[in-house]
Tab-separated table of C-alpha atoms and ligand atoms in Angstrom:
chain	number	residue	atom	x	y	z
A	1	UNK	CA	91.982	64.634	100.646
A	2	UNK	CA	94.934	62.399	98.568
A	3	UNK	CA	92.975	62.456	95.993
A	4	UNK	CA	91.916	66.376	95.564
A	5	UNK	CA	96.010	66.373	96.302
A	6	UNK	CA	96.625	65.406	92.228
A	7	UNK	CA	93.785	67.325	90.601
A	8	UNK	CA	94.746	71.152	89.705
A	9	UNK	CA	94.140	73.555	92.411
A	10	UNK	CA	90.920	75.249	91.213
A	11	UNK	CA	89.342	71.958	90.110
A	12	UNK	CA	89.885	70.203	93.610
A	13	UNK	CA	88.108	73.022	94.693
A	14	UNK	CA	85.098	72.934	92.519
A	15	UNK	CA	85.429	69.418	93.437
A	16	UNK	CA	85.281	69.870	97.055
A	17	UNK	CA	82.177	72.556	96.963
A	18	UNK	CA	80.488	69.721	94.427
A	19	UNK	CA	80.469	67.613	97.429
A	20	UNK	CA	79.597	69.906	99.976
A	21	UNK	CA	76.556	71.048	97.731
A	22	UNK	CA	75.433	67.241	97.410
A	23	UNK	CA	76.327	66.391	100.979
A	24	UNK	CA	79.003	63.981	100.857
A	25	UNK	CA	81.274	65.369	103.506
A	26	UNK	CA	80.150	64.026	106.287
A	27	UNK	CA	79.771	66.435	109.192
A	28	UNK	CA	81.975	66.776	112.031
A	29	UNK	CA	81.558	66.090	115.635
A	30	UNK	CA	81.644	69.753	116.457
A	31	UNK	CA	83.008	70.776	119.924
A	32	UNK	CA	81.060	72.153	122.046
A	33	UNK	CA	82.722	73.400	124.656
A	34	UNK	CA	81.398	76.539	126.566
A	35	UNK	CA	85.005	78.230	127.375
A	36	UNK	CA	85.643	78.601	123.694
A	37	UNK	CA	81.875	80.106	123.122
A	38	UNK	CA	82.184	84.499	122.691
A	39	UNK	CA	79.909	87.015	122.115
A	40	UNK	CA	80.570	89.991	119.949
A	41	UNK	CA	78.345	92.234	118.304
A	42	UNK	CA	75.126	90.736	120.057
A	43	UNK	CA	75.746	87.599	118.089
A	44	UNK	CA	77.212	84.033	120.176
A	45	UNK	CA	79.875	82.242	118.039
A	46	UNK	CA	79.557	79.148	119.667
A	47	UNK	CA	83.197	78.671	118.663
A	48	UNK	CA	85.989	81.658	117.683
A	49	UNK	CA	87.317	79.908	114.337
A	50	UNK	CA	85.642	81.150	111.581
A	51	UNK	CA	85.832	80.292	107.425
A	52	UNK	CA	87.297	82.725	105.892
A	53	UNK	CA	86.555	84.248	102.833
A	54	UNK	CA	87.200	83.190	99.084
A	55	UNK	CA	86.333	79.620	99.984
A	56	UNK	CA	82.514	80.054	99.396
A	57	UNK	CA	82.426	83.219	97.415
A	58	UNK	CA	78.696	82.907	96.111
A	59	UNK	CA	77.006	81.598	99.672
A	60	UNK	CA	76.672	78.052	98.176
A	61	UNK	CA	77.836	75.853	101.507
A	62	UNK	CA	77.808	78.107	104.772
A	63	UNK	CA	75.439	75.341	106.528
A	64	UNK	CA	78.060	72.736	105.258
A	65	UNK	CA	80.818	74.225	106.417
A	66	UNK	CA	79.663	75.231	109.765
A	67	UNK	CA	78.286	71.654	110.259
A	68	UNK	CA	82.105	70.637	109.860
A	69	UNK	CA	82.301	72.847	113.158
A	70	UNK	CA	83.334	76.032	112.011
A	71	UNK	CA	82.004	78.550	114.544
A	72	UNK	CA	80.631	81.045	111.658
A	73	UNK	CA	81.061	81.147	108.014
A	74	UNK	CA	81.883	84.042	105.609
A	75	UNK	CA	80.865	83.809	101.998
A	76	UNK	CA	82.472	86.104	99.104
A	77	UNK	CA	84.187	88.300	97.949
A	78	UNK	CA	80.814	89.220	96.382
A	79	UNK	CA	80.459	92.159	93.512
A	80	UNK	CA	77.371	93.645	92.324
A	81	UNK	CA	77.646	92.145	88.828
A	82	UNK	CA	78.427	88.739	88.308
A	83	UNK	CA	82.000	88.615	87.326
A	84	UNK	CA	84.821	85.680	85.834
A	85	UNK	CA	88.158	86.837	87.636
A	86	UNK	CA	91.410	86.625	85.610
A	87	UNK	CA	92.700	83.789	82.950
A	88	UNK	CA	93.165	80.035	84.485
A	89	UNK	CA	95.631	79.227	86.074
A	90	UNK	CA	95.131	81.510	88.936
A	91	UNK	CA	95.314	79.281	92.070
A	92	UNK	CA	98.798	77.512	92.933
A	93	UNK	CA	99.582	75.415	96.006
A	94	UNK	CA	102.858	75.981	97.407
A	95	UNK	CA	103.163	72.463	99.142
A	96	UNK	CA	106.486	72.475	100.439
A	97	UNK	CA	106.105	75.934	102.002
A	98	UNK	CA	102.144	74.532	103.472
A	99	UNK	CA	101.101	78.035	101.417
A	100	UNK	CA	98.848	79.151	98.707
A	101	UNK	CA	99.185	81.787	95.553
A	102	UNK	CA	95.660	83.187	94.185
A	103	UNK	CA	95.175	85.735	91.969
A	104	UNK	CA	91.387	84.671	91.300
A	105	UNK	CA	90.372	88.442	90.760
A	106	UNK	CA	86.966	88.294	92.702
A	107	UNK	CA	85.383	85.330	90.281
A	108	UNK	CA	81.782	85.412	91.302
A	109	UNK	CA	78.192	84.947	90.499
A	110	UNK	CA	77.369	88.742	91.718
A	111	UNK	CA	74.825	90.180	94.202
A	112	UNK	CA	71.283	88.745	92.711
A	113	UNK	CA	72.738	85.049	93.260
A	114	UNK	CA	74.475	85.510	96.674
A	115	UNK	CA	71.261	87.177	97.665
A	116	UNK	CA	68.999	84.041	96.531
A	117	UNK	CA	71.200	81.361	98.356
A	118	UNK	CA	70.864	83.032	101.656
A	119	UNK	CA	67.395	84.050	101.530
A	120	UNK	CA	67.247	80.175	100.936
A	121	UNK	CA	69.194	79.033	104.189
A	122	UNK	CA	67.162	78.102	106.716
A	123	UNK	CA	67.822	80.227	110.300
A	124	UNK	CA	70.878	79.440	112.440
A	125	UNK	CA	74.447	79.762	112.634
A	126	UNK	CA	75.895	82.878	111.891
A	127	UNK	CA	77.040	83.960	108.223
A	128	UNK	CA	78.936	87.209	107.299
A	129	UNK	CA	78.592	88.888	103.504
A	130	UNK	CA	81.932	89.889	102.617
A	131	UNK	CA	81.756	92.771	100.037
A	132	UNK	CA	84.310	93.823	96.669
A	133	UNK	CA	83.723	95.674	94.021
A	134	UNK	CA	83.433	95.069	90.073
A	135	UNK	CA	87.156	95.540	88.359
A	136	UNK	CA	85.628	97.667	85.877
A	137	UNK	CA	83.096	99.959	88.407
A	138	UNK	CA	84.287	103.412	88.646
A	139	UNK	CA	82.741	103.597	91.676
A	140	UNK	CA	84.030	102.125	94.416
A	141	UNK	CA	81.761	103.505	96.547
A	142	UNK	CA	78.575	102.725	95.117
A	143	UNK	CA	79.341	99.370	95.077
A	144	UNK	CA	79.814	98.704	98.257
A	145	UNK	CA	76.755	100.735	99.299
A	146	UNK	CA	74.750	98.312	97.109
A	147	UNK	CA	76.236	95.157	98.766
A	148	UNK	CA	75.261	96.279	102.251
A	149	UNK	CA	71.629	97.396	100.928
A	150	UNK	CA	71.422	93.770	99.262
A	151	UNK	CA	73.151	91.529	101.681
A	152	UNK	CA	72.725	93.606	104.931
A	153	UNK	CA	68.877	92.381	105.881
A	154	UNK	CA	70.508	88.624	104.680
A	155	UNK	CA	74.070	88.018	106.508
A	156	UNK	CA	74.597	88.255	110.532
A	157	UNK	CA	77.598	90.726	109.644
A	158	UNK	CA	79.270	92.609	107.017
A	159	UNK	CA	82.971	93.087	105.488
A	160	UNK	CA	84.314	95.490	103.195
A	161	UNK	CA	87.034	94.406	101.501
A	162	UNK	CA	89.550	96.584	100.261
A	163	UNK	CA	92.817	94.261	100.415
A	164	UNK	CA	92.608	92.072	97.925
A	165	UNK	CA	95.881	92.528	95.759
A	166	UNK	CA	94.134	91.153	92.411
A	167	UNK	CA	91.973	93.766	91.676
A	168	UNK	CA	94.212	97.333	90.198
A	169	UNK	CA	93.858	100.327	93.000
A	170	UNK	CA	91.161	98.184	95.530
A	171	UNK	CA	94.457	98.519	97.999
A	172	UNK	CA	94.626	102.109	97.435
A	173	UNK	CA	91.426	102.914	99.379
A	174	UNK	CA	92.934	102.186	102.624
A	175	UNK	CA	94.727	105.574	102.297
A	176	UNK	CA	93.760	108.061	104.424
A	177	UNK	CA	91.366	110.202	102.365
A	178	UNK	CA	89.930	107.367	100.471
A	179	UNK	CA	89.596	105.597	103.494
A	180	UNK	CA	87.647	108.445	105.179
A	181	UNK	CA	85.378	108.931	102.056
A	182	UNK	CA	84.977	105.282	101.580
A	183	UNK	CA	83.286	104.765	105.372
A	184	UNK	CA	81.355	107.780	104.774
A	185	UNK	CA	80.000	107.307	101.736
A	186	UNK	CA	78.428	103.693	103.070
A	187	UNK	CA	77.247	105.248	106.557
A	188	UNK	CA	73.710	105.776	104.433
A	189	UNK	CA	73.639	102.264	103.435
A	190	UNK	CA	73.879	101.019	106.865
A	191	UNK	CA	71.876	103.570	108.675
A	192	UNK	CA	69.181	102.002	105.786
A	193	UNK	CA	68.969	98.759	107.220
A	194	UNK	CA	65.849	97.937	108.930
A	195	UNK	CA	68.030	95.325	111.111
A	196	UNK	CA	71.841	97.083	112.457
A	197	UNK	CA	74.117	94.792	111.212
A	198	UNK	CA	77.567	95.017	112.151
A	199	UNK	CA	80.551	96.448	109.293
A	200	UNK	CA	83.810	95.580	109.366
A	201	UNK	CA	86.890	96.541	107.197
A	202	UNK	CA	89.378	93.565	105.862
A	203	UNK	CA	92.464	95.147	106.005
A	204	UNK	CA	96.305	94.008	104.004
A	205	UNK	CA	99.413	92.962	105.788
A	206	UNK	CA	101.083	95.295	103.514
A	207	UNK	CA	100.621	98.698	104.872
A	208	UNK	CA	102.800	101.080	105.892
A	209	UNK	CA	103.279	102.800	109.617
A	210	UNK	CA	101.394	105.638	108.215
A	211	UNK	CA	98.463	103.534	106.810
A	212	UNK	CA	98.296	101.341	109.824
A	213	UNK	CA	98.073	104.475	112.268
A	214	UNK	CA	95.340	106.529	109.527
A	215	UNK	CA	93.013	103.304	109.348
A	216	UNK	CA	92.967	102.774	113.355
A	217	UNK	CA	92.104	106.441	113.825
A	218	UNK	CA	89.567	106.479	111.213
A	219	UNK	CA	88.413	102.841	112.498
A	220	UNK	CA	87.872	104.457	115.971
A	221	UNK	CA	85.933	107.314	114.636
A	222	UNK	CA	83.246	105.954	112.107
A	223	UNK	CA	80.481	103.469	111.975
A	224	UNK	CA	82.930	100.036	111.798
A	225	UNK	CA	82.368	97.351	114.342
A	226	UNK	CA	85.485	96.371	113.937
A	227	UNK	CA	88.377	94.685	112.005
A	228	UNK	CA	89.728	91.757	109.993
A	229	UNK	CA	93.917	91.632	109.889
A	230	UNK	CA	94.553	90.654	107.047
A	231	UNK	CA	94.425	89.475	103.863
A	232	UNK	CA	96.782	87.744	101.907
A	233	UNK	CA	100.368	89.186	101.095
A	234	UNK	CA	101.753	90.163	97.793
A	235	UNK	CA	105.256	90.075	99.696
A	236	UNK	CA	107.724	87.085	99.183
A	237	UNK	CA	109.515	85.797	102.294
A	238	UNK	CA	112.804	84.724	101.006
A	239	UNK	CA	112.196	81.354	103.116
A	240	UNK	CA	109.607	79.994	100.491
A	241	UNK	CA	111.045	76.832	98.584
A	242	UNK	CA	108.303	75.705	96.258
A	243	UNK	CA	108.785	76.775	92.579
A	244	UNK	CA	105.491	78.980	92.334
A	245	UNK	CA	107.136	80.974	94.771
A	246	UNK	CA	107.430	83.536	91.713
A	247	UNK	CA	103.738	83.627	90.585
A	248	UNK	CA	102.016	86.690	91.042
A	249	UNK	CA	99.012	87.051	93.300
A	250	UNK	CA	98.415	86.959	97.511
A	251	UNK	CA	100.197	84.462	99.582
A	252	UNK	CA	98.426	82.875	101.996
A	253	UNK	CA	98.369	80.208	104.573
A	254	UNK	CA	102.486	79.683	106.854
A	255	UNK	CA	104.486	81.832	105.521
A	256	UNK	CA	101.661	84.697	105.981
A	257	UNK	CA	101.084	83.827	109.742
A	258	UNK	CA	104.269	85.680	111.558
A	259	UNK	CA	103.634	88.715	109.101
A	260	UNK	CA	99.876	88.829	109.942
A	261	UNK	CA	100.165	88.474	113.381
A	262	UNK	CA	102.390	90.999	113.613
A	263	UNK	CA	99.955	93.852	111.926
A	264	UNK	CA	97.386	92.312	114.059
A	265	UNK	CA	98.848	92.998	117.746
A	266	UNK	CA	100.150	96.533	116.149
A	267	UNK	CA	95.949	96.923	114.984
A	268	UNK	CA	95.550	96.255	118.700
A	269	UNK	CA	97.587	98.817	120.303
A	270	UNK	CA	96.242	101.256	117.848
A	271	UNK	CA	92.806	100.276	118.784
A	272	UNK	CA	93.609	100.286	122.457
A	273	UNK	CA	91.745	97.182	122.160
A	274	UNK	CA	87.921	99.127	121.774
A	275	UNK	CA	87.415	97.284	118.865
A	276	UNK	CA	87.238	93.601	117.606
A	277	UNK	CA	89.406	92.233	115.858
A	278	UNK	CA	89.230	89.085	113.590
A	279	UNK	CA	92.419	87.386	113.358
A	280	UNK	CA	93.371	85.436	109.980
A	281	UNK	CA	96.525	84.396	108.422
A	282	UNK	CA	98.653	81.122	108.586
A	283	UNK	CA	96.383	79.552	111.401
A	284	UNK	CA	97.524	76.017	111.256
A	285	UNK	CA	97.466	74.800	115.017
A	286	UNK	CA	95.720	75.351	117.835
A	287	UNK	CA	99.568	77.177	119.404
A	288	UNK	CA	98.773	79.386	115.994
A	289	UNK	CA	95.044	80.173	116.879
A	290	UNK	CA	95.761	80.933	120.660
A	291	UNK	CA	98.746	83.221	119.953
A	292	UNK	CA	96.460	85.094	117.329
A	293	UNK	CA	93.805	85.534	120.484
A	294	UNK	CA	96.862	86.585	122.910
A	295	UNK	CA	98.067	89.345	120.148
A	296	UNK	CA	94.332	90.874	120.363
A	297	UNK	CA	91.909	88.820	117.601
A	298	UNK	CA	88.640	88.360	119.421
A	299	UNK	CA	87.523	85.929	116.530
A	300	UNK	CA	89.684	84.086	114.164
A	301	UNK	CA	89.703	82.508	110.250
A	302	UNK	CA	91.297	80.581	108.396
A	303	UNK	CA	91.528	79.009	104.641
A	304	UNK	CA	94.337	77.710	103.644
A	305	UNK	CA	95.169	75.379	106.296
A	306	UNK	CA	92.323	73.502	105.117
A	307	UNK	CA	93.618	72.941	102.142
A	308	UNK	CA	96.985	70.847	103.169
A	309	UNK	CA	95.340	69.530	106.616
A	310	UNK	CA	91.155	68.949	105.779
A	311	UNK	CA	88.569	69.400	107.062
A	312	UNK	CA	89.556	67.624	110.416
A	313	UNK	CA	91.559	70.577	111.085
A	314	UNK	CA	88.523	72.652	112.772
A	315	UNK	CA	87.832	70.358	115.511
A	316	UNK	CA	91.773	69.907	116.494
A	317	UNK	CA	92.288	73.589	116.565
A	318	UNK	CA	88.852	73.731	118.726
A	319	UNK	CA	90.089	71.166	121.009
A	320	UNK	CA	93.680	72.169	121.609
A	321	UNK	CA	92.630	75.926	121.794
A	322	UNK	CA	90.241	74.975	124.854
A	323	UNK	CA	92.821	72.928	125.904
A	324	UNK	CA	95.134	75.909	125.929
A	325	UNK	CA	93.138	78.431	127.578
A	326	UNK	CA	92.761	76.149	130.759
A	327	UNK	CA	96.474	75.627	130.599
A	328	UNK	CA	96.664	79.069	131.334
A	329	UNK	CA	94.019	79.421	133.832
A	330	UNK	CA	91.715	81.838	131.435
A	331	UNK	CA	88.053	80.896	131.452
A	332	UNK	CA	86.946	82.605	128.599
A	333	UNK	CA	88.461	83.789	125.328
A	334	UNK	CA	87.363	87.190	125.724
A	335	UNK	CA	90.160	87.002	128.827
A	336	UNK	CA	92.865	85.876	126.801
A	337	UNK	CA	91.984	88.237	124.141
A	338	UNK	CA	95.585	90.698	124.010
A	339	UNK	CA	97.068	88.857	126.809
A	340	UNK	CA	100.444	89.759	125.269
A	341	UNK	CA	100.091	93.235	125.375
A	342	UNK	CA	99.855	92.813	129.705
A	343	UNK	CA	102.797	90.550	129.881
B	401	LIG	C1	91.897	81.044	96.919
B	401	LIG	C2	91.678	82.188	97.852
B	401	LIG	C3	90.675	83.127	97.566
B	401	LIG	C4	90.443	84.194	98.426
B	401	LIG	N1	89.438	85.067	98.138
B	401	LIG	C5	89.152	86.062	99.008
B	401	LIG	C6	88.065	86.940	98.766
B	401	LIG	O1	87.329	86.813	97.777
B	401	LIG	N2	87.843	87.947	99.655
B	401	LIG	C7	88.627	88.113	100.779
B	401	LIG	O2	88.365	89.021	101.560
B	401	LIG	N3	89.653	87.283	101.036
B	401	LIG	C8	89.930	86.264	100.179
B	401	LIG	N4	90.975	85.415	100.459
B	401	LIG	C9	91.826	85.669	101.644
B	401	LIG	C10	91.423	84.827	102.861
B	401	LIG	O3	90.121	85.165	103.283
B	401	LIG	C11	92.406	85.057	104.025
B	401	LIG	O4	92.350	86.407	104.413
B	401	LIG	C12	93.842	84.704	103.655
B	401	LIG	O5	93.897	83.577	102.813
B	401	LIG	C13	94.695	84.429	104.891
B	401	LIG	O6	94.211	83.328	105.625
B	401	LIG	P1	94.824	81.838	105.478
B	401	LIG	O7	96.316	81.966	105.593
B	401	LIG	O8	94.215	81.050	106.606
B	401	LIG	O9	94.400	81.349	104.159
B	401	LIG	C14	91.232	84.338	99.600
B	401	LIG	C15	92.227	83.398	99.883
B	401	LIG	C16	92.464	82.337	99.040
B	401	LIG	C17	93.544	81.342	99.376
């Protein structure tokens, strides 16, 4: 962990899948403990704390990273075509603010090769496809219809991603009408699927009242299983000290988790709590993973913790979370889901 510290962000992370892929990080003890294992979907996470996205983006180390005790793994963004993402640099740690900068641009080896690797995995575990589309497709649509068709009958469950900031208008199809089209237009695609897999919708911190209230209605009224809150932020809190602070791209990891949290319990109330929600953004801590649970996630993610913390992290957030829950005399996670909102 020092030493990926000095090497350039992107490199310490090609270094850190390298040894993944070859098996050098040794696995974790993973926690087993049955008050932290939920059911959702008809699938059992035998944890809540999930990878999120971005960190595997062409399904080359699910099995390695739920080994380190993850309780499911999500690979991608994946487009149809391969793609390269925008110019180097691209990835900046913000170390005195525990944060991180991207503006990768959905870099990835396309549909064909995410396809390949998990029709290579062996059973077991449970692995979500999260979906993007090609900067220069001018149809949105189509593109995600093709990743469910492709990576449906291959992933446990399936994400549509229309948040990320580094790809010009993705945001703009949480409006309303493109919203409604958007779900729509992939019903076929999923309907298609020999095996119903479940679809979800990865949602921005950045939305207005408006957008918030239009996605929960349309949320409640189509074929999504449910929702991830959020991606990362193109906002700047004024509280950020490191001097990348400036560069342009989604902030993740602290600074994002008050922000997140906050669209989160909203996505809740919206919801009325019919539908889960994955909660990711800033999870550092086992206090940060439970409070994400209390303001209505169901299931949680994180990334960029790992990044300042390693891989350690997953089994201390495990631990303290179960640790947490009995504090509070819940038995279960789905109990404490939107505690908060009973207080
Ligand atoms: C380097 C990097 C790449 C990412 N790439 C994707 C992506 O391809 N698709 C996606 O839906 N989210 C992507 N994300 C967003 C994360 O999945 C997550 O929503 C966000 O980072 C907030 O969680 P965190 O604070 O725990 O990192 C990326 C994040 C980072 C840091």
């Amino acid at each position: 962990m020092p030493l990926l510290r000095l090497l350039p962000a992107e490199r310490a992370h090609h270094v850190t899948l390298a040894l993944l892929k070859a098996g050098l990080v040794p696995s974790a003890r993973v926690v087993a403990d049955p008050i932290l294992a939920t059911r959702q979907w008809g699938l059992d996470f035998p944890n809540p704390l999930g990878l999120a996205a971005g960190f595997d983006k062409n399904g080359e180390v699910p099995d390695a990273m739920l080994r380190l005790g993850f309780g499911f793994a999500e690979i991608g963004s994946v487009t149809p075509l391969p793609q390269p993402g925008n110019p180097k640099p691209r990835l900046f740690r913000l170390a005195e603010d525990k944060a991180v900068i991207n503006r990768m641009g959905f870099n990835n080896r396309g549909l064909d090769f995410a396809a390949a690797r998990l029709a290579a995995r062996r059973p077991g575990g449970i692995v979500g496809a999260n979906l993007g589309k090609n900067k220069d497709s001018a149809d949105a649509i189509a593109d995600y219809a093709a990743g469910i068709a492709r990576l449906g009958p291959l992933a446990d469950y399936l994400v549509i991603n229309i948040s990320s900031p580094n790809t010009p208008g993705l945001r703009a199809l949480q409006g309303r009408a493109p919203l409604r089209a958007l779900v729509d237009g992939v019903a076929d695609a999923l309907a298609g699927l020999l095996e119903k897999k479940p679809l979800l919708l990865k949602i921005a911190p950045d939305l207005t009242v408006e957008d918030r209230a239009d996605i929960a209605a349309i949320a409640l009224d189509s074929p999504l299983a449910g929702l991830i809150v959020s991606n990362t932020t193109v906002e700047r809190p004024k509280s950020l000290k490191s001097p990348l602070a400036g560069e342009t791209g989604g902030l993740s990891g602290q600074p994002l988790f008050a922000p997140s949290t906050a669209v989160l319990a909203e996505m809740y109330r919206l919801t009325g709590g019919k539908l889960p929600l994955i909660g990711v953004g800033g999870i550092g801590s086992a206090e940060q993973a439970y409070a994400k649970i209390r303001a209505g996630a169901s299931l949680l993610q994180l990334y960029s913790a790992l990044v300042f913390s390693g891989p350690g992290l997953v089994g201390e957030i495990n631990r303290g979370l179960a640790a947490l829950l009995r504090r509070d005399g819940f038995a279960s996670i789905g109990q404490a889901v939107g505690a908060d909102h009973r207080r």
